[in-house]
Amino acid sequence: MIKRFAIYGILVAVAAISLQLIQYKLLIINNSIELYSGVLALIFTITGIYAGQRLTRKKEVVIEKLVYATPDPVMTSLPIEVDEQLREKLGISKREFEILELMSHGHSNQEIADKLFVSVSTVKTHTSNIFLKLDVKRRTAAVKKAQDLNLIA
Amino acid sequence: MIKRFAIYGILVAVAAISLQLIQYKLLIINNSIELYSGVLALIFTITGIYAGQRLTRKKEVVIEKLVYATPDPVMTSLPIEVDEQLREKLGISKREFEILELMSHGHSNQEIADKLFVSVSTVKTHTSNIFLKLDVKRRTAAVKKAQDLNLIA
DNA sequence: ATACCTTTCATACCAAAGTATGAATTTTGG
DNA sequence: CCAAAATTCATACTTTGGTATGAAAGGTAT
């Protein structure tokens, strides 16, 4: 940081000397204080921008950028196994898990029943069991918890 | 962005007029081109630093976070800004959005009402409007769609 | 074989969610 | 200031979700 200020100091010194030259050239040849002012303004604006950038360059804000990509085959194997382990750990059966996934897609009990070719009663039984095992009282909470646990996507 | 340049343009104009005053004051009273140069340099260095900061403020370091999802044409810039834009595009009000978020956390209408200090009726009205705007029929579907649209986390 | 788990289904009942309608109040933008 | 949008609330009604209970059928491990 000290080094940086030293460099900037040298630059200012060089600029000062340059100014003397520019000053006399412009003032003697053109006798124009306006032109001189303009050049001066331009130079120091640029210098200011440069200095400002240099001195504050490290103040960066880290922002997450979402990159869309299809899942890597190698990566997909891991989550599924974890899902499986966690599912079994929670005592959730495969059928219940199926229903949990359909539930997370926003389907009603009736729609789930139709998709799985079972009665609404069956779906209700499963969902009730899922709620017990996930320790929640509503399907929205079940989906949220399952997502938080990485049980489902 | 255009607005920013306009503001900068006005500042430059004001600076130019100020310069005339400073120029004559200093040159006439002190007859010192060196003092004038110094003031000019200082002003425009500061201006430069300010302008540089302003115009390049958004250059953050972007850390890429992989999200496994199909590319969405709407989702190209920063998530936070898109949330706002998308929300407005869908005509979803700030209050409705609040409720949508609480809904996605698995809360019931009663719980949402308690958190926001409003009646269940109000929450129901909002949720119904949300469903219309998201073109869904259930809260689970609303949450799913909002997540898919990256409207909510 | 039998004890256990999973899956299936029903019936009944209560709670929560969602719709429709209308209206009062507040905020906000021109 | 005024019009439009947002927020609030109520009442009445329908639909869906969730609980409780009981039961039947199929698979499986001891």
mmCIF file of C-alpha atoms (C1' of nucleotides) in Angstrom:
data_model
loop_
_atom_site.group_PDB
_atom_site.id
_atom_site.type_symbol
_atom_site.label_atom_id
_atom_site.label_comp_id
_atom_site.label_asym_id
_atom_site.label_seq_id
_atom_site.Cartn_x
_atom_site.Cartn_y
_atom_site.Cartn_z
ATOM 1 C CA MET A 1 0.000 0.000 0.000
ATOM 2 C CA ILE A 2 2.834 2.387 0.826
ATOM 3 C CA LYS A 3 4.473 1.398 -2.444
ATOM 4 C CA ARG A 4 1.287 2.333 -4.256
ATOM 5 C CA PHE A 5 1.253 5.800 -2.769
ATOM 6 C CA ALA A 6 4.909 6.225 -3.689
ATOM 7 C CA ILE A 7 4.121 5.341 -7.281
ATOM 8 C CA TYR A 8 1.250 7.768 -7.289
ATOM 9 C CA GLY A 9 3.526 10.458 -5.831
ATOM 10 C CA ILE A 10 6.062 9.949 -8.594
ATOM 11 C CA LEU A 11 3.296 10.108 -11.174
ATOM 12 C CA VAL A 12 2.107 13.406 -9.718
ATOM 13 C CA ALA A 13 5.642 14.762 -9.848
ATOM 14 C CA VAL A 14 6.017 13.718 -13.476
ATOM 15 C CA ALA A 15 2.628 15.265 -14.190
ATOM 16 C CA ALA A 16 3.687 18.523 -12.556
ATOM 17 C CA ILE A 17 6.777 18.740 -14.753
ATOM 18 C CA SER A 18 4.726 17.843 -17.816
ATOM 19 C CA LEU A 19 2.295 20.547 -16.871
ATOM 20 C CA GLN A 20 4.984 23.157 -16.970
ATOM 21 C CA LEU A 21 5.794 22.136 -20.534
ATOM 22 C CA ILE A 22 2.173 21.959 -21.627
ATOM 23 C CA GLN A 23 1.442 25.186 -19.858
ATOM 24 C CA TYR A 24 4.104 27.149 -21.641
ATOM 25 C CA LYS A 25 3.552 25.475 -24.985
ATOM 26 C CA LEU A 26 -0.154 26.161 -24.954
ATOM 27 C CA LEU A 27 -0.064 29.539 -23.352
ATOM 28 C CA ILE A 28 2.797 30.860 -25.456
ATOM 29 C CA ILE A 29 1.737 29.395 -28.756
ATOM 30 C CA ASN A 30 -2.024 29.661 -28.475
ATOM 31 C CA ASN A 31 -2.331 32.044 -25.555
ATOM 32 C CA SER A 32 -5.414 30.077 -24.582
ATOM 33 C CA ILE A 33 -6.169 29.571 -20.910
ATOM 34 C CA GLU A 34 -9.377 27.741 -21.886
ATOM 35 C CA LEU A 35 -7.529 25.130 -23.901
ATOM 36 C CA TYR A 36 -5.028 24.748 -21.109
ATOM 37 C CA SER A 37 -7.858 24.290 -18.593
ATOM 38 C CA GLY A 38 -9.493 21.681 -20.808
ATOM 39 C CA VAL A 39 -6.326 19.656 -21.207
ATOM 40 C CA LEU A 40 -5.631 19.910 -17.510
ATOM 41 C CA ALA A 41 -9.160 18.819 -16.657
ATOM 42 C CA LEU A 42 -8.971 15.874 -19.028
ATOM 43 C CA ILE A 43 -5.619 14.692 -17.741
ATOM 44 C CA PHE A 44 -6.600 14.869 -14.105
ATOM 45 C CA THR A 45 -9.986 13.328 -14.656
ATOM 46 C CA ILE A 46 -8.265 10.361 -16.254
ATOM 47 C CA THR A 47 -5.648 10.336 -13.517
ATOM 48 C CA GLY A 48 -8.397 10.434 -10.923
ATOM 49 C CA ILE A 49 -10.272 7.578 -12.514
ATOM 50 C CA TYR A 50 -7.083 5.546 -12.711
ATOM 51 C CA ALA A 51 -6.068 6.335 -9.130
ATOM 52 C CA GLY A 52 -9.553 5.634 -7.868
ATOM 53 C CA GLN A 53 -9.607 2.284 -9.572
ATOM 54 C CA ARG A 54 -6.158 1.363 -8.297
ATOM 55 C CA LEU A 55 -6.750 2.330 -4.711
ATOM 56 C CA THR A 56 -10.140 0.712 -4.359
ATOM 57 C CA ARG A 57 -9.669 -2.240 -6.607
ATOM 58 C CA LYS A 58 -9.761 -4.835 -3.848
ATOM 59 C CA LYS A 59 -13.106 -3.747 -2.525
ATOM 60 C CA GLU A 60 -15.081 -6.322 -4.403
ATOM 61 C CA VAL A 61 -18.457 -7.701 -3.669
ATOM 62 C CA VAL A 62 -18.885 -11.409 -4.101
ATOM 63 C CA ILE A 63 -22.103 -12.323 -5.748
ATOM 64 C CA GLU A 64 -23.244 -15.789 -6.601
ATOM 65 C CA LYS A 65 -24.040 -16.366 -10.205
ATOM 66 C CA LEU A 66 -26.378 -19.130 -11.160
ATOM 67 C CA VAL A 67 -25.075 -21.252 -13.963
ATOM 68 C CA TYR A 68 -27.418 -23.560 -15.654
ATOM 69 C CA ALA A 69 -26.130 -26.939 -16.620
ATOM 70 C CA THR A 70 -27.378 -30.446 -16.902
ATOM 71 C CA PRO A 71 -26.327 -32.685 -14.025
ATOM 72 C CA ASP A 72 -23.015 -34.423 -14.421
ATOM 73 C CA PRO A 73 -23.331 -38.227 -14.582
ATOM 74 C CA VAL A 74 -20.668 -38.616 -11.918
ATOM 75 C CA MET A 75 -22.363 -36.141 -9.654
ATOM 76 C CA THR A 76 -25.810 -37.653 -10.008
ATOM 77 C CA SER A 77 -24.778 -40.933 -8.472
ATOM 78 C CA LEU A 78 -23.834 -39.336 -5.183
ATOM 79 C CA PRO A 79 -27.058 -37.471 -4.334
ATOM 80 C CA ILE A 80 -29.239 -40.456 -5.201
ATOM 81 C CA GLU A 81 -27.342 -42.659 -2.802
ATOM 82 C CA VAL A 82 -27.562 -40.042 -0.111
ATOM 83 C CA ASP A 83 -31.269 -39.694 -0.844
ATOM 84 C CA GLU A 84 -31.629 -43.433 -0.454
ATOM 85 C CA GLN A 85 -29.741 -43.546 2.817
ATOM 86 C CA LEU A 86 -31.633 -40.626 4.247
ATOM 87 C CA ARG A 87 -34.927 -41.997 3.053
ATOM 88 C CA GLU A 88 -34.282 -45.295 4.825
ATOM 89 C CA LYS A 89 -32.959 -43.531 7.877
ATOM 90 C CA LEU A 90 -36.224 -41.640 8.153
ATOM 91 C CA GLY A 91 -38.182 -44.850 7.647
ATOM 92 C CA ILE A 92 -39.850 -43.519 4.513
ATOM 93 C CA SER A 93 -40.848 -46.294 2.124
ATOM 94 C CA LYS A 94 -40.283 -46.154 -1.618
ATOM 95 C CA ARG A 95 -43.948 -45.650 -2.311
ATOM 96 C CA GLU A 96 -44.165 -42.864 0.210
ATOM 97 C CA PHE A 97 -41.128 -41.272 -1.375
ATOM 98 C CA GLU A 98 -42.768 -41.425 -4.785
ATOM 99 C CA ILE A 99 -45.781 -39.640 -3.394
ATOM 100 C CA LEU A 100 -43.575 -37.095 -1.664
ATOM 101 C CA GLU A 101 -41.952 -36.266 -4.986
ATOM 102 C CA LEU A 102 -45.268 -35.882 -6.787
ATOM 103 C CA MET A 103 -46.460 -33.751 -3.894
ATOM 104 C CA SER A 104 -43.432 -31.504 -4.322
ATOM 105 C CA HIS A 105 -44.373 -31.037 -7.959
ATOM 106 C CA GLY A 106 -47.559 -29.393 -6.775
ATOM 107 C CA HIS A 107 -49.962 -32.244 -7.463
ATOM 108 C CA SER A 108 -53.154 -32.783 -5.491
ATOM 109 C CA ASN A 109 -53.949 -36.063 -3.791
ATOM 110 C CA GLN A 110 -56.415 -36.807 -6.575
ATOM 111 C CA GLU A 111 -53.797 -36.203 -9.256
ATOM 112 C CA ILE A 112 -51.259 -38.355 -7.447
ATOM 113 C CA ALA A 113 -53.832 -41.110 -7.126
ATOM 114 C CA ASP A 114 -54.509 -40.951 -10.864
ATOM 115 C CA LYS A 115 -50.819 -41.052 -11.746
ATOM 116 C CA LEU A 116 -50.096 -44.039 -9.534
ATOM 117 C CA PHE A 117 -53.366 -45.823 -10.300
ATOM 118 C CA VAL A 118 -54.419 -46.036 -6.684
ATOM 119 C CA SER A 119 -57.301 -44.553 -4.714
ATOM 120 C CA VAL A 120 -57.243 -41.175 -2.998
ATOM 121 C CA SER A 121 -57.578 -43.040 0.290
ATOM 122 C CA THR A 122 -54.295 -44.748 -0.346
ATOM 123 C CA VAL A 123 -52.594 -41.482 -1.141
ATOM 124 C CA LYS A 124 -53.986 -39.934 2.009
ATOM 125 C CA THR A 125 -52.701 -42.800 4.111
ATOM 126 C CA HIS A 126 -49.255 -42.432 2.588
ATOM 127 C CA THR A 127 -49.162 -38.678 2.998
ATOM 128 C CA SER A 128 -50.213 -38.953 6.635
ATOM 129 C CA ASN A 129 -47.385 -41.407 7.230
ATOM 130 C CA ILE A 130 -44.937 -39.118 5.460
ATOM 131 C CA PHE A 131 -45.983 -36.237 7.706
ATOM 132 C CA LEU A 132 -45.413 -38.359 10.791
ATOM 133 C CA LYS A 133 -41.972 -39.422 9.599
ATOM 134 C CA LEU A 134 -40.933 -35.912 8.633
ATOM 135 C CA ASP A 135 -42.549 -34.501 11.762
ATOM 136 C CA VAL A 136 -44.670 -31.933 9.965
ATOM 137 C CA LYS A 137 -48.369 -31.133 9.763
ATOM 138 C CA ARG A 138 -48.825 -29.964 6.190
ATOM 139 C CA ARG A 139 -47.731 -30.972 2.718
ATOM 140 C CA THR A 140 -46.068 -27.619 2.090
ATOM 141 C CA ALA A 141 -43.963 -28.077 5.216
ATOM 142 C CA ALA A 142 -43.190 -31.649 4.184
ATOM 143 C CA VAL A 143 -41.905 -30.498 0.814
ATOM 144 C CA LYS A 144 -39.842 -27.723 2.411
ATOM 145 C CA LYS A 145 -38.283 -30.069 4.947
ATOM 146 C CA ALA A 146 -37.569 -32.724 2.330
ATOM 147 C CA GLN A 147 -35.851 -30.072 0.203
ATOM 148 C CA ASP A 148 -33.848 -28.781 3.131
ATOM 149 C CA LEU A 149 -32.755 -32.323 3.958
ATOM 150 C CA ASN A 150 -31.806 -32.869 0.312
ATOM 151 C CA LEU A 151 -34.203 -35.752 0.312
ATOM 152 C CA ILE A 152 -35.718 -34.362 -2.883
ATOM 153 C CA ALA A 153 -34.545 -31.834 -5.418
ATOM 154 C CA MET B 1 -27.399 4.164 -16.846
ATOM 155 C CA ILE B 2 -28.435 6.915 -19.220
ATOM 156 C CA LYS B 3 -29.599 8.865 -16.201
ATOM 157 C CA ARG B 4 -26.148 8.484 -14.669
ATOM 158 C CA PHE B 5 -24.450 9.960 -17.705
ATOM 159 C CA ALA B 6 -26.920 12.829 -17.697
ATOM 160 C CA ILE B 7 -26.079 13.584 -14.082
ATOM 161 C CA TYR B 8 -22.384 13.463 -14.895
ATOM 162 C CA GLY B 9 -22.941 15.781 -17.837
ATOM 163 C CA ILE B 10 -24.686 18.327 -15.654
ATOM 164 C CA LEU B 11 -21.853 18.122 -13.125
ATOM 165 C CA VAL B 12 -19.329 18.824 -15.859
ATOM 166 C CA ALA B 13 -21.323 21.848 -17.012
ATOM 167 C CA VAL B 14 -21.513 23.185 -13.460
ATOM 168 C CA ALA B 15 -17.768 22.561 -13.102
ATOM 169 C CA ALA B 16 -17.074 24.498 -16.314
ATOM 170 C CA ILE B 17 -18.975 27.515 -15.079
ATOM 171 C CA SER B 18 -17.262 27.292 -11.691
ATOM 172 C CA LEU B 19 -13.932 27.150 -13.456
ATOM 173 C CA GLN B 20 -14.535 30.475 -15.119
ATOM 174 C CA LEU B 21 -15.100 32.057 -11.724
ATOM 175 C CA ILE B 22 -12.103 30.379 -10.093
ATOM 176 C CA GLN B 23 -9.962 31.149 -13.097
ATOM 177 C CA TYR B 24 -10.616 34.889 -13.032
ATOM 178 C CA LYS B 25 -10.511 35.159 -9.241
ATOM 179 C CA LEU B 26 -7.161 33.409 -8.975
ATOM 180 C CA LEU B 27 -5.558 34.840 -12.048
ATOM 181 C CA ILE B 28 -6.691 38.393 -11.470
ATOM 182 C CA ILE B 29 -6.120 38.530 -7.739
ATOM 183 C CA ASN B 30 -3.023 36.351 -7.403
ATOM 184 C CA ASN B 31 -1.910 36.267 -11.020
ATOM 185 C CA SER B 32 -0.823 32.729 -10.327
ATOM 186 C CA ILE B 33 -1.145 30.152 -13.076
ATOM 187 C CA GLU B 34 0.449 27.574 -10.782
ATOM 188 C CA LEU B 35 -2.219 27.953 -8.082
ATOM 189 C CA TYR B 36 -4.926 27.789 -10.717
ATOM 190 C CA SER B 37 -3.406 24.619 -12.150
ATOM 191 C CA GLY B 38 -3.246 23.047 -8.740
ATOM 192 C CA VAL B 39 -6.895 23.796 -7.936
ATOM 193 C CA LEU B 40 -7.907 22.547 -11.349
ATOM 194 C CA ALA B 41 -5.893 19.367 -10.928
ATOM 195 C CA LEU B 42 -7.338 18.716 -7.504
ATOM 196 C CA ILE B 43 -10.930 19.280 -8.607
ATOM 197 C CA PHE B 44 -10.639 17.033 -11.605
ATOM 198 C CA THR B 45 -8.732 14.333 -9.791
ATOM 199 C CA ILE B 46 -11.566 14.163 -7.284
ATOM 200 C CA THR B 47 -14.123 14.300 -10.063
ATOM 201 C CA GLY B 48 -12.284 11.520 -11.852
ATOM 202 C CA ILE B 49 -12.151 9.336 -8.786
ATOM 203 C CA TYR B 50 -15.834 9.921 -8.147
ATOM 204 C CA ALA B 51 -16.805 9.281 -11.756
ATOM 205 C CA GLY B 52 -14.610 6.198 -11.927
ATOM 206 C CA GLN B 53 -16.187 4.767 -8.813
ATOM 207 C CA ARG B 54 -19.683 5.523 -10.025
ATOM 208 C CA LEU B 55 -19.315 4.134 -13.481
ATOM 209 C CA THR B 56 -17.527 0.946 -12.544
ATOM 210 C CA ARG B 57 -19.241 0.248 -9.280
ATOM 211 C CA LYS B 58 -20.995 -2.887 -10.510
ATOM 212 C CA LYS B 59 -17.832 -4.732 -11.403
ATOM 213 C CA GLU B 60 -18.007 -7.403 -8.770
ATOM 214 C CA VAL B 61 -16.131 -10.623 -8.688
ATOM 215 C CA VAL B 62 -18.511 -13.271 -9.869
ATOM 216 C CA ILE B 63 -18.287 -16.631 -8.253
ATOM 217 C CA GLU B 64 -20.030 -19.268 -10.250
ATOM 218 C CA LYS B 65 -22.337 -21.544 -8.389
ATOM 219 C CA LEU B 66 -23.553 -24.549 -10.298
ATOM 220 C CA VAL B 67 -27.251 -25.131 -10.253
ATOM 221 C CA TYR B 68 -28.568 -28.176 -11.950
ATOM 222 C CA ALA B 69 -31.509 -26.948 -13.911
ATOM 223 C CA THR B 70 -32.595 -26.463 -17.466
ATOM 224 C CA PRO B 71 -31.608 -23.063 -18.824
ATOM 225 C CA ASP B 72 -34.230 -20.400 -18.488
ATOM 226 C CA PRO B 73 -34.061 -17.539 -21.006
ATOM 227 C CA VAL B 74 -35.509 -15.144 -18.455
ATOM 228 C CA MET B 75 -32.752 -15.905 -15.965
ATOM 229 C CA THR B 76 -29.643 -14.315 -17.310
ATOM 230 C CA SER B 77 -28.650 -11.534 -14.948
ATOM 231 C CA LEU B 78 -28.301 -11.317 -11.197
ATOM 232 C CA PRO B 79 -30.894 -13.270 -9.190
ATOM 233 C CA ILE B 80 -31.879 -10.453 -6.852
ATOM 234 C CA GLU B 81 -32.674 -8.038 -9.644
ATOM 235 C CA VAL B 82 -34.479 -10.685 -11.631
ATOM 236 C CA ASP B 83 -36.633 -11.518 -8.616
ATOM 237 C CA GLU B 84 -37.846 -7.949 -8.518
ATOM 238 C CA GLN B 85 -38.260 -7.644 -12.253
ATOM 239 C CA LEU B 86 -40.025 -10.965 -12.550
ATOM 240 C CA ARG B 87 -42.266 -10.192 -9.623
ATOM 241 C CA GLU B 88 -43.363 -6.971 -11.226
ATOM 242 C CA LYS B 89 -43.668 -8.607 -14.608
ATOM 243 C CA LEU B 90 -46.094 -11.112 -13.131
ATOM 244 C CA GLY B 91 -47.993 -8.319 -11.410
ATOM 245 C CA ILE B 92 -47.339 -9.782 -7.987
ATOM 246 C CA SER B 93 -47.356 -7.115 -5.285
ATOM 247 C CA LYS B 94 -44.795 -6.902 -2.495
ATOM 248 C CA ARG B 95 -47.295 -8.092 0.082
ATOM 249 C CA GLU B 96 -48.305 -11.015 -2.081
ATOM 250 C CA PHE B 97 -44.668 -11.870 -2.530
ATOM 251 C CA GLU B 98 -44.144 -11.857 1.226
ATOM 252 C CA ILE B 99 -47.000 -14.282 1.614
ATOM 253 C CA LEU B 100 -45.663 -16.427 -1.191
ATOM 254 C CA GLU B 101 -42.353 -16.707 0.625
ATOM 255 C CA LEU B 102 -43.960 -17.628 3.927
ATOM 256 C CA MET B 103 -46.087 -20.144 2.068
ATOM 257 C CA SER B 104 -42.959 -21.695 0.606
ATOM 258 C CA HIS B 105 -41.623 -22.124 4.126
ATOM 259 C CA GLY B 106 -44.513 -24.424 4.801
ATOM 260 C CA HIS B 107 -46.648 -22.087 6.877
ATOM 261 C CA SER B 108 -50.433 -22.327 7.034
ATOM 262 C CA ASN B 109 -52.686 -19.381 6.254
ATOM 263 C CA GLN B 110 -53.294 -18.950 9.982
ATOM 264 C CA GLU B 111 -49.562 -18.861 10.730
ATOM 265 C CA ILE B 112 -48.936 -16.372 7.934
ATOM 266 C CA ALA B 113 -51.775 -14.209 9.253
ATOM 267 C CA ASP B 114 -50.230 -14.259 12.740
ATOM 268 C CA LYS B 115 -46.771 -13.381 11.444
ATOM 269 C CA LEU B 116 -48.024 -10.452 9.383
ATOM 270 C CA PHE B 117 -50.610 -9.311 11.936
ATOM 271 C CA VAL B 118 -53.508 -9.550 9.513
ATOM 272 C CA SER B 119 -56.612 -11.715 9.354
ATOM 273 C CA VAL B 120 -56.846 -15.106 7.696
ATOM 274 C CA SER B 121 -59.308 -13.545 5.261
ATOM 275 C CA THR B 122 -56.636 -11.185 4.070
ATOM 276 C CA VAL B 123 -54.154 -13.980 3.616
ATOM 277 C CA LYS B 124 -56.709 -15.975 1.656
ATOM 278 C CA THR B 125 -57.392 -13.031 -0.613
ATOM 279 C CA HIS B 126 -53.682 -12.609 -1.266
ATOM 280 C CA THR B 127 -53.087 -16.296 -1.891
ATOM 281 C CA SER B 128 -55.991 -16.457 -4.325
ATOM 282 C CA ASN B 129 -54.528 -13.531 -6.234
ATOM 283 C CA ILE B 130 -51.116 -15.170 -6.244
ATOM 284 C CA PHE B 131 -52.619 -18.343 -7.700
ATOM 285 C CA LEU B 132 -54.279 -16.348 -10.451
ATOM 286 C CA LYS B 133 -51.058 -14.556 -11.296
ATOM 287 C CA LEU B 134 -48.990 -17.723 -11.251
ATOM 288 C CA ASP B 135 -51.745 -19.616 -13.056
ATOM 289 C CA VAL B 136 -51.965 -22.447 -10.522
ATOM 290 C CA LYS B 137 -54.688 -23.937 -8.371
ATOM 291 C CA ARG B 138 -52.852 -24.941 -5.200
ATOM 292 C CA ARG B 139 -50.228 -23.538 -2.869
ATOM 293 C CA THR B 140 -47.884 -26.432 -3.486
ATOM 294 C CA ALA B 141 -48.020 -25.748 -7.200
ATOM 295 C CA ALA B 142 -47.524 -22.039 -6.572
ATOM 296 C CA VAL B 143 -44.380 -22.714 -4.563
ATOM 297 C CA LYS B 144 -43.073 -25.110 -7.180
ATOM 298 C CA LYS B 145 -43.671 -22.655 -10.013
ATOM 299 C CA ALA B 146 -42.158 -19.762 -8.081
ATOM 300 C CA GLN B 147 -39.076 -21.875 -7.420
ATOM 301 C CA ASP B 148 -38.806 -22.940 -11.046
ATOM 302 C CA LEU B 149 -39.058 -19.314 -12.133
ATOM 303 C CA ASN B 150 -36.411 -18.403 -9.559
ATOM 304 C CA LEU B 151 -38.916 -16.016 -8.105
ATOM 305 C CA ILE B 152 -38.121 -17.433 -4.699
ATOM 306 C CA ALA B 153 -35.191 -19.458 -3.347
ATOM 307 C "C1'" DA C 1 -45.427 -70.672 9.839
ATOM 308 C "C1'" DT C 2 -45.808 -66.449 11.807
ATOM 309 C "C1'" DA C 3 -44.505 -62.041 12.843
ATOM 310 C "C1'" DC C 4 -43.512 -57.842 10.467
ATOM 311 C "C1'" DC C 5 -43.597 -54.438 6.897
ATOM 312 C "C1'" DT C 6 -45.557 -52.423 2.875
ATOM 313 C "C1'" DT C 7 -49.202 -51.338 0.135
ATOM 314 C "C1'" DT C 8 -53.745 -51.086 -0.628
ATOM 315 C "C1'" DC C 9 -58.544 -49.342 0.469
ATOM 316 C "C1'" DA C 10 -62.823 -47.648 2.991
ATOM 317 C "C1'" DT C 11 -65.640 -44.772 5.947
ATOM 318 C "C1'" DA C 12 -66.356 -41.004 8.735
ATOM 319 C "C1'" DC C 13 -65.260 -36.782 10.539
ATOM 320 C "C1'" DC C 14 -62.795 -32.312 11.292
ATOM 321 C "C1'" DA C 15 -59.566 -28.760 9.739
ATOM 322 C "C1'" DA C 16 -57.588 -26.150 6.332
ATOM 323 C "C1'" DA C 17 -57.491 -24.344 1.827
ATOM 324 C "C1'" DG C 18 -59.571 -22.058 -1.824
ATOM 325 C "C1'" DT C 19 -63.491 -19.269 -4.408
ATOM 326 C "C1'" DA C 20 -66.735 -15.542 -4.969
ATOM 327 C "C1'" DT C 21 -68.327 -11.239 -3.873
ATOM 328 C "C1'" DG C 22 -68.406 -6.910 -2.012
ATOM 329 C "C1'" DA C 23 -66.522 -3.278 0.480
ATOM 330 C "C1'" DA C 24 -63.566 0.036 3.357
ATOM 331 C "C1'" DT C 25 -59.079 2.024 3.836
ATOM 332 C "C1'" DT C 26 -54.477 3.274 2.655
ATOM 333 C "C1'" DT C 27 -50.699 4.163 -0.595
ATOM 334 C "C1'" DT C 28 -49.023 5.830 -4.512
ATOM 335 C "C1'" DG C 29 -48.227 8.036 -8.952
ATOM 336 C "C1'" DG C 30 -49.381 11.670 -12.156
ATOM 337 C "C1'" DC D 1 -55.698 16.615 -5.443
ATOM 338 C "C1'" DC D 2 -57.565 12.669 -7.742
ATOM 339 C "C1'" DA D 3 -57.604 8.130 -9.800
ATOM 340 C "C1'" DA D 4 -55.602 3.714 -9.639
ATOM 341 C "C1'" DA D 5 -53.523 0.199 -7.228
ATOM 342 C "C1'" DA D 6 -52.684 -2.146 -2.999
ATOM 343 C "C1'" DT D 7 -54.093 -3.738 1.378
ATOM 344 C "C1'" DT D 8 -57.337 -4.937 4.449
ATOM 345 C "C1'" DC D 9 -61.502 -7.573 6.084
ATOM 346 C "C1'" DA D 10 -65.970 -10.208 6.210
ATOM 347 C "C1'" DT D 11 -69.330 -13.742 5.061
ATOM 348 C "C1'" DA D 12 -70.821 -17.704 2.824
ATOM 349 C "C1'" DC D 13 -69.817 -21.679 0.362
ATOM 350 C "C1'" DT D 14 -67.157 -25.594 -1.931
ATOM 351 C "C1'" DT D 15 -63.229 -28.355 -2.258
ATOM 352 C "C1'" DT D 16 -59.223 -30.388 -0.703
ATOM 353 C "C1'" DG D 17 -56.338 -31.962 2.906
ATOM 354 C "C1'" DG D 18 -55.519 -34.463 6.951
ATOM 355 C "C1'" DT D 19 -56.707 -37.734 11.035
ATOM 356 C "C1'" DA D 20 -58.445 -41.922 13.010
ATOM 357 C "C1'" DT D 21 -59.509 -46.447 12.669
ATOM 358 C "C1'" DG D 22 -59.838 -50.765 10.837
ATOM 359 C "C1'" DA D 23 -58.856 -54.121 7.553
ATOM 360 C "C1'" DA D 24 -57.163 -57.087 3.626
ATOM 361 C "C1'" DA D 25 -53.364 -58.854 0.598
ATOM 362 C "C1'" DG D 26 -48.591 -59.673 -0.656
ATOM 363 C "C1'" DG D 27 -43.646 -60.050 0.396
ATOM 364 C "C1'" DT D 28 -39.805 -61.484 3.491
ATOM 365 C "C1'" DA D 29 -36.837 -62.725 6.975
ATOM 366 C "C1'" DT D 30 -36.284 -65.623 11.042
#
